[in-house]
Amino acid sequence: MGVNANTNAANRKVYVKVPASTANLGPGFDTLGMALDLYEWIEMGFAEQTKIHLFGDQVEGIATDKTNLIYKVAQLVFEKAGVQHPELEIAMYSDIPLTRGLGSSAAAIVGGLAAANALIGSPLSDDTLFQLATELEDHPDNVGASLFGGLVVAFWDGQRAEYIRVEPDERLEVLVAIPHFQLATEKARHVLPREQSLTNAVFNVGHSSVLVAALCTGRLDMIPRAMKDALHQPYRAALVPGLAKILAEATDHGALGVALSGAGPTMLALVDRSSSRKAELEQFLLDTLATEQIEATLLWLNPDRGGVQVLTHFDAGCTLIENIKGDVRG
Ligand code: HSE
């Protein structure tokens, strides 16, 4: 992550750009994450009285008082750093859809932590931010990807989170199908059995391990066989009409591999960017979801490689929207 360490001016503002993420990639439940080039931007500065301004189509229902997640995580950074800055002016624009399995809350947490840390001169290390973010989000896969970019392989033992970042293969492109309904992570975790068989555990350890090895060594041919899961997707399929068919058949229509993105409902296909079957895959996804009367938006994305960035080229005399014009999707 990039850092801007100008500390003193009371009227100073910082800007961060933080990527969306997908978690699990099928078998890597709570373990494998990948950052995606869909972003949220945050402007943060000190203020006499807290004000929170939200922009874009993806901010409905987000709090604009001191219960706002970005405001709250900023206060955690200040507390950890031993400083007091209770009043903040925050502006946020997001292209990341809420509650769809694309890591919108992880992005808000990571963006808020990175902005607050930069605002006070970056006293906290990347590792401290990762530990804080994991404690807040509960799973290291989404927050690790938003923080560090690329592919993140991680675990959390309840005390410390550990990770290794892997550079995504240049050939990988991502097609997401984002249904027009929300699915809370809590609900999608509630349907999972508390206990699993040894057979399922061995299945996932094997598939997740081979998937990571394939992604690290450029063995794209192995992805269709490795990107399979027995721990969560079979139980979540009832919550996402069309998912079971898409998981079973997308590789017959040009996908290298397919998975529920995080806790869903978005579905994600990994695709070789030189594939000649992209239109076929799009049509298969749309037709399958239409049969289930599910409206969805398809988006072609790329892995994000940089993770959260503190931006130094923005003009403090302009609004956030003026600064990000030309860079946003919405
Ligand atoms: N790994 C999580 C899950 C994603 O599948 O429930 C949400 O952080």
Coordinates of C-alpha atoms and ligand atoms in Angstrom, one line a residue:
M1 CA 0.0 0.0 0.0
G2 CA 1.2 3.5 -0.7
V3 CA 1.5 6.0 2.2
N4 CA 1.4 9.8 2.4
A5 CA 3.0 11.0 5.7
N6 CA 2.4 14.7 5.9
T7 CA 1.1 15.0 9.5
N8 CA 0.5 18.4 11.0
A9 CA -2.0 20.7 9.2
A10 CA -5.3 20.7 11.1
N11 CA -7.1 21.3 7.8
R12 CA -5.2 18.4 6.1
K13 CA -7.2 15.8 4.1
V14 CA -6.3 12.4 3.0
Y15 CA -7.8 10.3 0.2
V16 CA -7.8 6.6 -0.2
K17 CA -8.9 4.2 -3.0
V18 CA -9.7 0.7 -1.8
P19 CA -10.6 -2.4 -4.0
A20 CA -13.5 -4.8 -3.7
S21 CA -12.6 -8.4 -3.1
T22 CA -13.9 -11.9 -3.6
A23 CA -13.5 -14.5 -0.8
N24 CA -13.2 -18.3 -0.8
L25 CA -12.6 -18.9 -4.6
G26 CA -14.7 -22.1 -3.9
P27 CA -12.7 -24.4 -1.6
G28 CA -10.7 -21.8 0.3
F29 CA -13.4 -21.0 2.8
D30 CA -12.4 -18.0 4.9
T31 CA -8.9 -18.5 3.5
L32 CA -8.5 -17.4 -0.1
G33 CA -9.2 -13.8 -1.3
M34 CA -8.6 -11.8 -4.4
A35 CA -8.8 -8.1 -4.9
L36 CA -10.9 -6.8 -7.8
D37 CA -10.8 -3.6 -9.8
L38 CA -14.0 -2.2 -8.5
Y39 CA -13.4 0.6 -6.0
E40 CA -14.5 2.8 -3.1
W41 CA -12.9 6.2 -2.5
I42 CA -12.7 7.9 0.9
E43 CA -11.8 11.5 1.8
M44 CA -11.1 12.1 5.4
G45 CA -10.1 15.2 7.4
F46 CA -10.3 16.7 10.9
A47 CA -13.4 18.8 11.6
E48 CA -15.0 20.8 14.4
Q49 CA -18.1 18.7 14.0
T50 CA -18.5 15.3 12.4
K51 CA -20.0 15.3 9.0
I52 CA -20.3 12.2 6.7
H53 CA -21.2 12.6 3.0
L54 CA -22.1 9.6 0.9
F55 CA -22.1 9.5 -2.9
G56 CA -23.0 7.0 -5.6
D57 CA -25.7 4.3 -6.2
Q58 CA -24.2 1.9 -3.7
V59 CA -24.6 3.8 -0.4
E60 CA -28.3 3.3 0.5
G61 CA -28.8 2.6 4.2
I62 CA -25.2 3.5 5.2
A63 CA -25.2 5.6 8.4
T64 CA -24.1 9.2 8.2
D65 CA -23.7 9.7 12.0
K66 CA -21.0 8.4 14.4
T67 CA -22.3 4.8 13.9
N68 CA -20.8 4.9 10.4
L69 CA -18.3 2.1 10.0
I70 CA -15.6 4.2 8.4
Y71 CA -15.9 6.8 11.3
K72 CA -15.8 4.0 13.9
V73 CA -12.7 2.2 12.5
A74 CA -11.0 5.6 12.3
Q75 CA -11.5 6.0 16.0
L76 CA -10.0 2.6 16.6
V77 CA -6.9 3.7 14.7
F78 CA -6.6 6.9 16.8
E79 CA -7.1 4.9 20.0
K80 CA -4.4 2.4 19.1
A81 CA -2.1 5.3 18.2
G82 CA -2.8 7.1 21.4
V83 CA -4.3 10.2 19.9
Q84 CA -7.7 11.9 20.1
H85 CA -9.6 13.1 17.0
P86 CA -13.3 12.7 17.8
E87 CA -14.6 14.9 15.0
L88 CA -14.0 14.0 11.3
E89 CA -15.3 15.1 8.0
I90 CA -15.6 12.1 5.7
A91 CA -16.8 11.8 2.1
M92 CA -17.2 8.4 0.5
Y93 CA -18.1 7.3 -3.0
S94 CA -18.4 3.6 -3.8
D95 CA -18.9 1.4 -6.9
I96 CA -18.9 -1.8 -4.8
P97 CA -22.4 -3.2 -4.4
L98 CA -23.6 -3.7 -0.8
T99 CA -24.3 -7.1 0.7
R100 CA -23.6 -9.0 -2.6
G101 CA -20.4 -10.9 -1.7
L102 CA -17.9 -8.4 -3.1
G103 CA -16.4 -7.3 0.2
S104 CA -18.1 -3.9 0.6
S105 CA -17.8 -4.0 4.4
A106 CA -14.2 -5.2 4.2
A107 CA -13.4 -2.3 1.8
A108 CA -15.0 0.2 4.2
I109 CA -13.0 -1.2 7.1
V110 CA -9.7 -1.3 5.2
G111 CA -10.3 2.1 3.6
G112 CA -11.3 3.7 7.0
L113 CA -8.2 2.2 8.7
A114 CA -5.8 3.3 6.0
A115 CA -7.3 6.8 5.8
A116 CA -7.2 7.4 9.5
N117 CA -3.7 6.0 9.8
A118 CA -2.5 8.3 6.9
L119 CA -4.2 11.3 8.5
I120 CA -2.1 11.0 11.7
G121 CA 1.2 10.3 9.8
S122 CA 1.0 6.5 9.5
P123 CA 2.1 5.3 12.9
L124 CA 0.5 1.9 12.5
S125 CA 2.2 -0.8 10.4
D126 CA 0.4 -2.7 7.6
D127 CA 0.5 -5.8 9.8
T128 CA -1.3 -3.9 12.6
L129 CA -3.9 -2.7 10.2
F130 CA -4.4 -6.3 8.9
Q131 CA -4.8 -7.6 12.5
L132 CA -7.3 -4.8 13.3
A133 CA -9.2 -5.4 10.1
T134 CA -9.4 -9.1 10.6
E135 CA -10.7 -8.7 14.1
L136 CA -13.4 -6.4 12.9
E137 CA -14.5 -8.4 9.8
D138 CA -13.9 -11.9 11.4
H139 CA -12.4 -13.4 8.2
P140 CA -9.0 -12.4 6.8
D141 CA -9.7 -13.3 3.2
N142 CA -11.7 -10.2 2.2
V143 CA -9.8 -7.7 4.3
G144 CA -6.4 -9.1 3.3
A145 CA -7.2 -8.8 -0.4
S146 CA -8.5 -5.2 0.0
L147 CA -5.4 -4.2 2.0
F148 CA -2.7 -5.9 0.0
G149 CA -4.2 -6.5 -3.4
G150 CA -3.7 -9.5 -5.6
L151 CA -4.4 -13.0 -4.2
V152 CA -4.2 -13.4 -0.5
V153 CA -3.9 -16.8 1.2
A154 CA -4.6 -16.3 4.9
F155 CA -5.8 -17.8 8.2
W156 CA -6.9 -16.4 11.5
D157 CA -6.6 -18.4 14.8
G158 CA -8.6 -15.9 16.8
Q159 CA -5.3 -14.2 18.1
R160 CA -3.3 -13.4 15.0
A161 CA -4.0 -13.5 11.2
E162 CA -1.2 -14.6 8.9
Y163 CA -1.1 -14.2 5.1
I164 CA 0.9 -14.7 2.0
R165 CA 0.2 -12.5 -1.0
V166 CA 0.4 -14.0 -4.4
E167 CA 0.6 -12.1 -7.7
P168 CA -2.4 -13.0 -9.8
D169 CA -1.6 -14.6 -13.2
E170 CA -1.7 -12.0 -16.0
R171 CA -4.0 -14.3 -18.0
L172 CA -6.8 -14.3 -15.4
E173 CA -9.9 -12.2 -16.0
V174 CA -13.0 -12.4 -13.9
L175 CA -16.7 -12.4 -14.8
V176 CA -19.1 -11.7 -12.0
A177 CA -22.9 -12.1 -12.1
I178 CA -24.3 -9.8 -9.4
P179 CA -27.9 -10.7 -8.6
H180 CA -30.3 -7.8 -7.9
F181 CA -31.0 -9.0 -4.4
Q182 CA -29.0 -8.8 -1.2
L183 CA -27.8 -11.7 1.0
A184 CA -26.5 -11.0 4.4
T185 CA -23.3 -12.8 5.3
E186 CA -24.8 -13.7 8.6
K187 CA -27.7 -15.5 6.9
A188 CA -25.4 -17.3 4.5
R189 CA -23.2 -18.5 7.4
H190 CA -26.3 -19.5 9.4
V191 CA -27.2 -22.2 6.8
L192 CA -23.9 -24.0 7.2
P193 CA -23.6 -27.0 9.5
R194 CA -21.7 -26.5 12.7
E195 CA -19.9 -29.8 12.2
Q196 CA -18.5 -31.4 9.0
S197 CA -17.4 -34.9 8.0
L198 CA -13.7 -35.8 7.7
T199 CA -14.5 -36.6 4.0
N200 CA -15.6 -33.0 3.4
A201 CA -12.6 -31.6 5.3
V202 CA -10.2 -33.7 3.3
F203 CA -12.0 -32.7 0.0
N204 CA -11.5 -29.0 0.7
V205 CA -8.0 -29.2 2.1
G206 CA -7.0 -31.1 -1.1
H207 CA -8.9 -28.9 -3.5
S208 CA -7.9 -25.6 -1.9
S209 CA -4.2 -26.6 -1.7
V210 CA -4.1 -27.7 -5.4
L211 CA -5.9 -24.5 -6.4
V212 CA -3.4 -22.3 -4.6
A213 CA -0.5 -24.3 -6.1
A214 CA -2.1 -24.0 -9.6
L215 CA -2.5 -20.2 -9.1
C216 CA 1.1 -19.9 -7.9
T217 CA 2.5 -21.9 -10.8
G218 CA 0.4 -20.7 -13.7
R219 CA -1.3 -24.1 -14.1
L220 CA -4.6 -22.6 -15.4
D221 CA -5.5 -26.1 -16.8
M222 CA -5.8 -27.4 -13.2
I223 CA -8.3 -24.7 -12.1
P224 CA -11.5 -26.5 -13.4
R225 CA -10.6 -29.6 -11.3
A226 CA -9.4 -27.8 -8.2
M227 CA -12.0 -25.0 -7.9
K228 CA -14.6 -27.2 -6.1
D229 CA -16.0 -27.0 -2.6
A230 CA -17.9 -29.3 -0.2
L231 CA -18.0 -27.1 2.9
H232 CA -20.2 -24.2 2.1
Q233 CA -21.5 -23.8 -1.5
P234 CA -23.8 -26.9 -1.4
Y235 CA -25.5 -25.5 1.6
R236 CA -25.7 -22.0 0.2
A237 CA -27.1 -23.1 -3.2
A238 CA -30.7 -23.0 -1.8
L239 CA -30.2 -19.2 -1.1
V240 CA -29.1 -18.4 -4.6
P241 CA -31.4 -19.8 -7.4
G242 CA -29.3 -20.9 -10.4
L243 CA -26.1 -21.4 -8.4
A244 CA -26.2 -25.2 -8.4
K245 CA -26.5 -25.3 -12.2
I246 CA -23.8 -22.6 -12.7
L247 CA -21.4 -24.4 -10.4
A248 CA -22.0 -27.7 -12.3
E249 CA -21.9 -26.4 -15.9
A250 CA -20.0 -23.0 -16.2
T251 CA -16.8 -24.8 -17.1
D252 CA -18.6 -26.4 -20.1
H253 CA -19.3 -22.8 -21.3
G254 CA -15.8 -21.3 -21.2
A255 CA -15.1 -20.7 -17.5
L256 CA -11.8 -22.0 -16.0
G257 CA -13.6 -22.2 -12.7
V258 CA -16.6 -20.9 -10.9
A259 CA -17.6 -20.1 -7.4
L260 CA -19.9 -18.2 -5.1
S261 CA -18.2 -14.9 -4.4
G262 CA -17.7 -14.9 -0.6
A263 CA -21.0 -15.5 1.1
G264 CA -22.9 -14.6 -2.2
P265 CA -25.2 -14.0 -3.9
T266 CA -22.7 -12.9 -6.6
M267 CA -21.2 -15.7 -8.6
L268 CA -17.7 -15.4 -10.0
A269 CA -16.0 -17.1 -13.0
L270 CA -12.3 -17.1 -13.6
V271 CA -11.7 -16.9 -17.3
D272 CA -8.6 -17.0 -19.5
R273 CA -8.6 -13.4 -21.0
S274 CA -7.7 -14.8 -24.4
S275 CA -10.7 -17.1 -24.4
S276 CA -13.0 -17.0 -27.5
R277 CA -16.0 -18.2 -25.5
K278 CA -16.7 -15.1 -23.4
A279 CA -20.0 -14.3 -25.1
E280 CA -21.1 -18.0 -24.6
L281 CA -20.3 -17.8 -20.9
E282 CA -22.2 -14.5 -20.5
Q283 CA -25.2 -16.0 -22.2
F284 CA -25.1 -19.2 -20.1
L285 CA -25.1 -17.2 -16.9
L286 CA -27.9 -14.8 -18.0
D287 CA -30.1 -17.7 -19.3
T288 CA -29.6 -19.8 -16.2
L289 CA -30.5 -16.9 -13.9
A290 CA -33.4 -15.8 -16.1
T291 CA -34.9 -19.3 -15.9
E292 CA -34.9 -18.8 -12.1
Q293 CA -36.4 -15.3 -12.5
I294 CA -33.2 -13.7 -11.1
E295 CA -32.2 -10.4 -12.5
A296 CA -28.5 -9.9 -12.5
T297 CA -25.8 -7.6 -13.8
L298 CA -22.7 -9.0 -15.4
L299 CA -19.4 -7.3 -15.0
W300 CA -16.0 -8.1 -16.5
L301 CA -13.3 -7.3 -13.9
N302 CA -9.6 -7.8 -13.4
P303 CA -7.6 -8.7 -10.3
D304 CA -6.5 -5.5 -8.5
R305 CA -2.8 -5.7 -7.7
G306 CA -2.1 -2.7 -5.5
G307 CA -4.6 -3.0 -2.6
V308 CA -5.6 0.1 -0.7
Q309 CA -3.8 3.2 -2.0
V310 CA -3.3 6.6 -0.2
L311 CA -3.6 9.0 -3.1
T312 CA -1.3 12.0 -3.1
H313 CA -2.4 13.6 -6.4
F314 CA -5.9 14.8 -5.4
D315 CA -6.6 18.5 -5.2
A316 CA -7.8 19.5 -1.7
G317 CA -9.6 22.5 -3.2
C318 CA -11.9 20.1 -5.2
T319 CA -14.7 17.9 -3.9
L320 CA -14.2 14.1 -3.8
I321 CA -16.5 13.7 -6.8
E322 CA -14.5 16.2 -8.8
N323 CA -11.3 14.4 -7.9
I324 CA -12.5 10.9 -8.9
K325 CA -14.4 12.0 -12.0
G326 CA -13.2 9.8 -14.9
D327 CA -12.1 7.0 -12.6
V328 CA -15.5 5.7 -11.4
R329 CA -17.8 3.3 -13.1
G330 CA -21.2 4.5 -11.8
Ligands
HSE1 N1 -15.5 -16.3 3.8 C1 -16.7 -15.6 4.2 C2 -17.9 -16.5 4.0 C3 -16.9 -14.4 3.3 O1 -17.9 -17.3 3.0 O2 -18.8 -16.5 4.8 C4 -17.5 -13.3 4.0 O3 -16.4 -12.6 4.7

